[in-house]
Short mmCIF file of C-alpha atoms in Angstrom, two decimals:
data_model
loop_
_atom_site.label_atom_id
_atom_site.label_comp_id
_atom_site.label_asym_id
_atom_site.label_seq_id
_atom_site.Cartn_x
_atom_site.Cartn_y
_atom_site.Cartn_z
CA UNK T 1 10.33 -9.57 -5.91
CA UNK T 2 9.81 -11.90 -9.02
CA UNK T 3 12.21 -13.54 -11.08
CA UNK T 4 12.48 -14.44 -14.97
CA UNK T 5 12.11 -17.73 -15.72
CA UNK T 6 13.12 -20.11 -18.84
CA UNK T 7 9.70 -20.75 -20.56
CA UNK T 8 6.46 -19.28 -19.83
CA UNK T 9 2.91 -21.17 -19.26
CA UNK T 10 0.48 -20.42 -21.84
CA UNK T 11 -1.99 -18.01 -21.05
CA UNK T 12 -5.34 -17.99 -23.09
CA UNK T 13 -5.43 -13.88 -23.38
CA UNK T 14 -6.10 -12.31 -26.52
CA UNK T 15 -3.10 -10.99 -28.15
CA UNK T 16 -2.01 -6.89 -27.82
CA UNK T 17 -2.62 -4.42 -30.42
CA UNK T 18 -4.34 -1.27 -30.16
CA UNK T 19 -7.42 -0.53 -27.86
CA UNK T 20 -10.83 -1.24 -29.03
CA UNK T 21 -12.97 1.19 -27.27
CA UNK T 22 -14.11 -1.43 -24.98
CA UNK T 23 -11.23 -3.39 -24.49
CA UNK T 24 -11.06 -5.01 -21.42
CA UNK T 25 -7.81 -3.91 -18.80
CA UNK T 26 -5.81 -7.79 -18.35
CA UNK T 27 -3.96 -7.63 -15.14
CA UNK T 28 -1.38 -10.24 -13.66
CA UNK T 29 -2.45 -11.51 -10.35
CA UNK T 30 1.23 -13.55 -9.04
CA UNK T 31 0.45 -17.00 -7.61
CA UNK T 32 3.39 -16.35 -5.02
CA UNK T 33 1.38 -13.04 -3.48
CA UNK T 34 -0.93 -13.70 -0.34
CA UNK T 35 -3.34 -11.64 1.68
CA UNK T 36 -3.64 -9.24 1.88
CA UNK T 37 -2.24 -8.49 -1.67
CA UNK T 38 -3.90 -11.29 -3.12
CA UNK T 39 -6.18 -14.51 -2.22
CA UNK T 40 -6.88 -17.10 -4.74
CA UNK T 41 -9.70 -19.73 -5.37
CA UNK T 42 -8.65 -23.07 -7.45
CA UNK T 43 -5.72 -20.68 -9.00
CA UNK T 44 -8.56 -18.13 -9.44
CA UNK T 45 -7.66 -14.30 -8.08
CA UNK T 46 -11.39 -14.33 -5.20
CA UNK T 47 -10.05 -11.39 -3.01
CA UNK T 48 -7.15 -9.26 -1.48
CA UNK T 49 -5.72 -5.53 -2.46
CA UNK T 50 -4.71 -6.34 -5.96
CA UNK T 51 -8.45 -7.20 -6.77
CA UNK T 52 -9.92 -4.34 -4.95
CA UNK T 53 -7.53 -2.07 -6.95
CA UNK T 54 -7.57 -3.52 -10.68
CA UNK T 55 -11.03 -3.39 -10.42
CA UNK T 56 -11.01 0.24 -9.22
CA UNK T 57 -8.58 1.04 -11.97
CA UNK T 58 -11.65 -0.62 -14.80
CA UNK T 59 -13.87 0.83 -13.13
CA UNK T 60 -12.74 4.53 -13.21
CA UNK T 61 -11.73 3.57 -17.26
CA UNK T 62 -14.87 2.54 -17.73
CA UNK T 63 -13.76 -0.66 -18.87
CA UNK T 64 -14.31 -4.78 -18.12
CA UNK T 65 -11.65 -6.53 -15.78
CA UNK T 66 -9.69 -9.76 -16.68
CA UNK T 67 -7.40 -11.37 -14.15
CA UNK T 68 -4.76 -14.01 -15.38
CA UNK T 69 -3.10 -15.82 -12.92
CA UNK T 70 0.47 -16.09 -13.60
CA UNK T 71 3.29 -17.96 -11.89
CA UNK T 72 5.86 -15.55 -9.71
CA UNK T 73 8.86 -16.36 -12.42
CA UNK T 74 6.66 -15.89 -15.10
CA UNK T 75 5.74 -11.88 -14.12
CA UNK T 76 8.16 -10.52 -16.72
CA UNK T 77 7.25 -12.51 -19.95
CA UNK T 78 3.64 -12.13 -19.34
CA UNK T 79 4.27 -8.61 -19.70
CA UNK T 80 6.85 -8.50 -22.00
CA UNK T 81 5.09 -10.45 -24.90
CA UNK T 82 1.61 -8.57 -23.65
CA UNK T 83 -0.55 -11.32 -23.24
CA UNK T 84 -1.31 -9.02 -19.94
CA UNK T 85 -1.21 -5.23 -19.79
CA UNK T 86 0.19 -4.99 -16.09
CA UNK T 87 0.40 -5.58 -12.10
CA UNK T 88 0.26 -3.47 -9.43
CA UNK T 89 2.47 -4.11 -6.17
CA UNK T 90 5.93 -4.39 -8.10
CA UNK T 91 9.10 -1.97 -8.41
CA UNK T 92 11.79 -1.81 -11.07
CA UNK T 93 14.11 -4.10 -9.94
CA UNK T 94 11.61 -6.71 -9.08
CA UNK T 95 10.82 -7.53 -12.87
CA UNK T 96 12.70 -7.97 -15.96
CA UNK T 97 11.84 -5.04 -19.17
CA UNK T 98 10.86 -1.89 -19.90
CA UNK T 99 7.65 -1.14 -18.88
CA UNK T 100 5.08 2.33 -18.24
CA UNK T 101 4.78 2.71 -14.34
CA UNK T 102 2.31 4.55 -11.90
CA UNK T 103 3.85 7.01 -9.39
CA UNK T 104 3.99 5.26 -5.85
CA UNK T 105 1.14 4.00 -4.39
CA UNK T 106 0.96 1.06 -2.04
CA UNK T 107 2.70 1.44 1.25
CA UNK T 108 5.06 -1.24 2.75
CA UNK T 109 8.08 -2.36 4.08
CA UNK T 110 10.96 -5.67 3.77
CA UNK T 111 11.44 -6.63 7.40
CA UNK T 112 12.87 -9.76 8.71
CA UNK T 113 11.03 -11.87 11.45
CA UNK T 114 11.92 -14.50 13.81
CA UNK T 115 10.52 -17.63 15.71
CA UNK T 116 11.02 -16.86 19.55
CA UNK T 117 13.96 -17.91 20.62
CA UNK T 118 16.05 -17.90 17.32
CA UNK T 119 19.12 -15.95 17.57
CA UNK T 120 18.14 -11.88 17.08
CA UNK T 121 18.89 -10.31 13.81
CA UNK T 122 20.06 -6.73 14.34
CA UNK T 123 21.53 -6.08 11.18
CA UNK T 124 21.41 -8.26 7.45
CA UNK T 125 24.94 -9.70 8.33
CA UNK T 126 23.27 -11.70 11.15
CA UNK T 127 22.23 -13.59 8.34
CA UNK T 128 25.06 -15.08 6.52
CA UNK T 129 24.94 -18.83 6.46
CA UNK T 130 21.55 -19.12 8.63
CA UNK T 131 18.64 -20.51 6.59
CA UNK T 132 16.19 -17.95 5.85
CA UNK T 133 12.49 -18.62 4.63
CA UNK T 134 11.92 -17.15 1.49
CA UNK T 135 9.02 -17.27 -1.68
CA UNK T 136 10.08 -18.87 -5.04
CA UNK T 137 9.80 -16.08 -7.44
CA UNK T 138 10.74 -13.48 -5.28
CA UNK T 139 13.58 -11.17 -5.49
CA UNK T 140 15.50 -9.95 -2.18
CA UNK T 141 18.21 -7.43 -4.03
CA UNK T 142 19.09 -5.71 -0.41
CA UNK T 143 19.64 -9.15 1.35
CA UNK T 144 21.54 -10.48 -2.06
CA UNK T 145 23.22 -7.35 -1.76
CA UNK T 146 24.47 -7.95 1.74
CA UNK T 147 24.66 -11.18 2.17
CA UNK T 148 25.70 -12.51 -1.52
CA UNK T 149 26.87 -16.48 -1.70
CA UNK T 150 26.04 -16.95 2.26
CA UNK T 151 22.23 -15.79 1.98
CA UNK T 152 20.44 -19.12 2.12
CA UNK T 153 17.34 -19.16 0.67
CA UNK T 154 14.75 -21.76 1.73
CA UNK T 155 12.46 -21.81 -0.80
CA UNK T 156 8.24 -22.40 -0.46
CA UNK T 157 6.20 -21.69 -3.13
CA UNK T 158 3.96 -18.94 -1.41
CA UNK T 159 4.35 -16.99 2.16
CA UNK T 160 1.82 -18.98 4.28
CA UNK T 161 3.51 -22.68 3.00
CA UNK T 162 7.02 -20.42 4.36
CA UNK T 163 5.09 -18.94 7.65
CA UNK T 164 4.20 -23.02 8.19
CA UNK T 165 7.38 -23.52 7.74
CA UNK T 166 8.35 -21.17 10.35
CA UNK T 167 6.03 -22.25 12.63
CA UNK T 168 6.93 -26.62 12.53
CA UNK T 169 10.56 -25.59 13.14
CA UNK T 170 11.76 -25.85 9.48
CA UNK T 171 13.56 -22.11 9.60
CA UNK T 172 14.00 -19.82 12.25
CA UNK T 173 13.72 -16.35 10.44
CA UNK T 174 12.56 -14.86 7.32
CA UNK T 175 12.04 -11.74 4.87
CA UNK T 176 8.43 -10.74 4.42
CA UNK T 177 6.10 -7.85 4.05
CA UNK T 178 5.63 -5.49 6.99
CA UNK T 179 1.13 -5.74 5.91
CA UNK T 180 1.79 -9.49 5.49
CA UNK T 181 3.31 -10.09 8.45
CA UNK T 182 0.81 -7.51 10.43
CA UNK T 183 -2.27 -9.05 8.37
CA UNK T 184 -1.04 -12.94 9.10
CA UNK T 185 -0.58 -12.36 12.40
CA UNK T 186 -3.78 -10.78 12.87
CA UNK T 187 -5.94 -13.99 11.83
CA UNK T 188 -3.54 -16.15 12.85
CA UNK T 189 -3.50 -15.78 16.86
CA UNK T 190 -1.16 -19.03 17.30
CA UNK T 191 1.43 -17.37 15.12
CA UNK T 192 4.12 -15.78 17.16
CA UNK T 193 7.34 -14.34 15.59
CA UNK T 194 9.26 -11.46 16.57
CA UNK T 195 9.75 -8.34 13.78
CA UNK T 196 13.46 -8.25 14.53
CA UNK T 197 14.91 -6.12 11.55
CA UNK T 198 12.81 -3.46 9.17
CA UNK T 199 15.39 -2.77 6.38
CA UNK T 200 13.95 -1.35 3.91
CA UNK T 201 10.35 1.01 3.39
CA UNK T 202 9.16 1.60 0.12
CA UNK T 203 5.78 2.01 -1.86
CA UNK T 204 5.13 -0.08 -4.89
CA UNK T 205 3.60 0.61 -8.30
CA UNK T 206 1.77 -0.46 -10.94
CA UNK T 207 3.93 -1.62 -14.16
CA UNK T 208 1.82 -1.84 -17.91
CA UNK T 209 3.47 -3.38 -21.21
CA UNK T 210 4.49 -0.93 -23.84
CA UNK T 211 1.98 -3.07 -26.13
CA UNK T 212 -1.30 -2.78 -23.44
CA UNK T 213 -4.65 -2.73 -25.44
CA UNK T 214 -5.35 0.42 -23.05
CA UNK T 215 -3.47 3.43 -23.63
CA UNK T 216 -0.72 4.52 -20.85
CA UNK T 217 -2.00 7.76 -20.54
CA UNK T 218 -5.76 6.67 -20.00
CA UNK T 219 -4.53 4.24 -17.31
CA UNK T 220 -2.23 6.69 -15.69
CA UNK T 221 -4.61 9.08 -15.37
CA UNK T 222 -7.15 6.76 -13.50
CA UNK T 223 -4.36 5.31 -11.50
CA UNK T 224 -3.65 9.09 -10.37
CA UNK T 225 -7.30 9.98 -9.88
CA UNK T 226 -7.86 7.11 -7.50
CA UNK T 227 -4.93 8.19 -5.58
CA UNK T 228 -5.90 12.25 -5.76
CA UNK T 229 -9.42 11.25 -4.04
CA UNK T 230 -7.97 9.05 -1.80
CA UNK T 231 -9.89 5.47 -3.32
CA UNK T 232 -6.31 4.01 -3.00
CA UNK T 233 -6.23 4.42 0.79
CA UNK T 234 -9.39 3.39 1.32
CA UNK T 235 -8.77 -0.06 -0.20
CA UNK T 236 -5.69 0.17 1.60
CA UNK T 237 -7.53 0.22 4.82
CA UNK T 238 -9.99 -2.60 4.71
CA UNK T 239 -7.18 -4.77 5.41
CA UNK T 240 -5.06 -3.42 8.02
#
C-alpha cells in the first residue's frame, strides 16, 4: 500500500555490506500503519504486530533488533539503498524494487466501510466520484483499477486521523484493513460503520533488500520456522 516518493528523509542506520556475526536485523516500521500492525511513541515503533514479529524474527536469529521509523512514501528507498534490511506486512505491488520475500504470512483483507446512512457500496463502481477516505502512502491498485480518474482519494496521514474523519462527517466511506477495522472498532465502542464491501483477501509478507547485513537464507529460514511452529499465529492472536 506505499508509494515512492521524490527524496527520502535521512535515516541514521549504518550502511549495508556483509553480515558481521552479530549484526543487528534493521526493520522499517511505516508511520502510516496503526494497530494493530503498528503503534508508535513520539515517532518511536512501542507496540502492535510488526514489533511482536521483528522481534521474533531477531530473536530466533539470534540477533539484536533495530526499528527505523520511516515515512509511508519513503518504504521503497529505505530498502532500496539498504539503510534497512526489510518490513513485514507488504506485497509486491505495494513497493517499488526488487527485493527477497517470505512466503505468506499475515492474514487480512481490503474491505470498504461506511458511516450509517451513506449510500451502500455493493460493488467498487459504487464508488466513482464519491469521496473515499484513504492513508497517504498507501496504494489501492484494485480500487485504481476499477475506478481509475473517478476514485477520489481523501487523503489523512494515518487510518485513525481518516476513521476521525469518518466519524465528524468529513467522508462517508473508506478502504481499510479487515483486523484494522475489527481491532478499531473493538476499543472504540462509539465507532459505528458498516463493512459494506470485502474485495479483496490476501496474506502479506515480509520484503528484505538484496544488500541486508543478514543473509536471505538465514532470515528465511527463521521467518519459516516461526510460521512451521505456529509463533506467527500466536502473535497474530493477541490482537484479534
Amino acid at each position: 500500500m506505499f508509494k515512492r516518493s521524490a527524496c527520502l528523509a535521512a535515516l541514521i542506520v549504518p550502511l549495508a555490506g556483509a553480515a558481521a556475526p552479530g549484526a543487528d536485523l534493521v526493520m522499517i516500521a511505516p508511520l502510516n500503519q496503526n494497530m494493530p500492525l503498528a503503534q508508535f511513541h513520539n515517532d518511536k515503533l512501542s507496540g502492535g504486530i510488526l514489533k511482536d514479529l521483528d522481534e521474533a524474527i531477531a530473536q530466533r536469529l539470534g540477533r539484536g533488533i533495530v526499528h527505523v521509523s520511516v515515512a509511508g512514501e519513503q518504504v521503497s528507498e529505505a530498502l532500496a539503498t539498504g539503510k534497512a534490511d526489510g518490513i513485514c506486512y507488504v506485497r509486491p505491488f505495494w513497493i517499488d524494487g526488487q527485493y527477497d520475500w517470505s512466503q505468506p504470512l499475515i492474514p487480512d483483507a481490503e474491505l470498504v466501510a461506511s458511516v450509517q446512512g451513506a449510500p451502500p457500496v455493493r460493488s467498487l463502481a459504487d464508488l466513482r466520484d464519491r469521496p473515499v477516505g484513504t492513508v497517504a502512502g498507501y496504494r489501492y491498485p484494485r480500487v485504481e483499477q476499477v475506478l481509475g480518474l473517478r476514485f477520489q482519494r481523501s487523503e489523512s496521514p494515518t487510518m485513525e486521523e481518516n476513521l476521525r474523519k469518518l466519524m465528524t462527517g468529513g467522508v462517508r466511506h473508506t478502504v481499510i484493513g479487515k483486523a484494522t477495522l475489527a481491532y478499531q472498532m473493538r476499543i472504540n465502542k462509539t465507532l459505528r460503520l458498516r463493512q459494506d464491501l470485502v474485495f479483496a483477501s490476501f496474506k502479506a509478507q515480509c520484503a528484505f533488500s538484496k544488500t541486508a547485513r543478514v543473509p536471505f537464507e538465514e532470515i528465511n529460514q527463521a521467518i519459516n520456522g516461526l510460521i512451521d511452529d505456529g509463533s506467527v499465529d500466536q502473535i497474530l492472536a493477541r490482537y484479534r
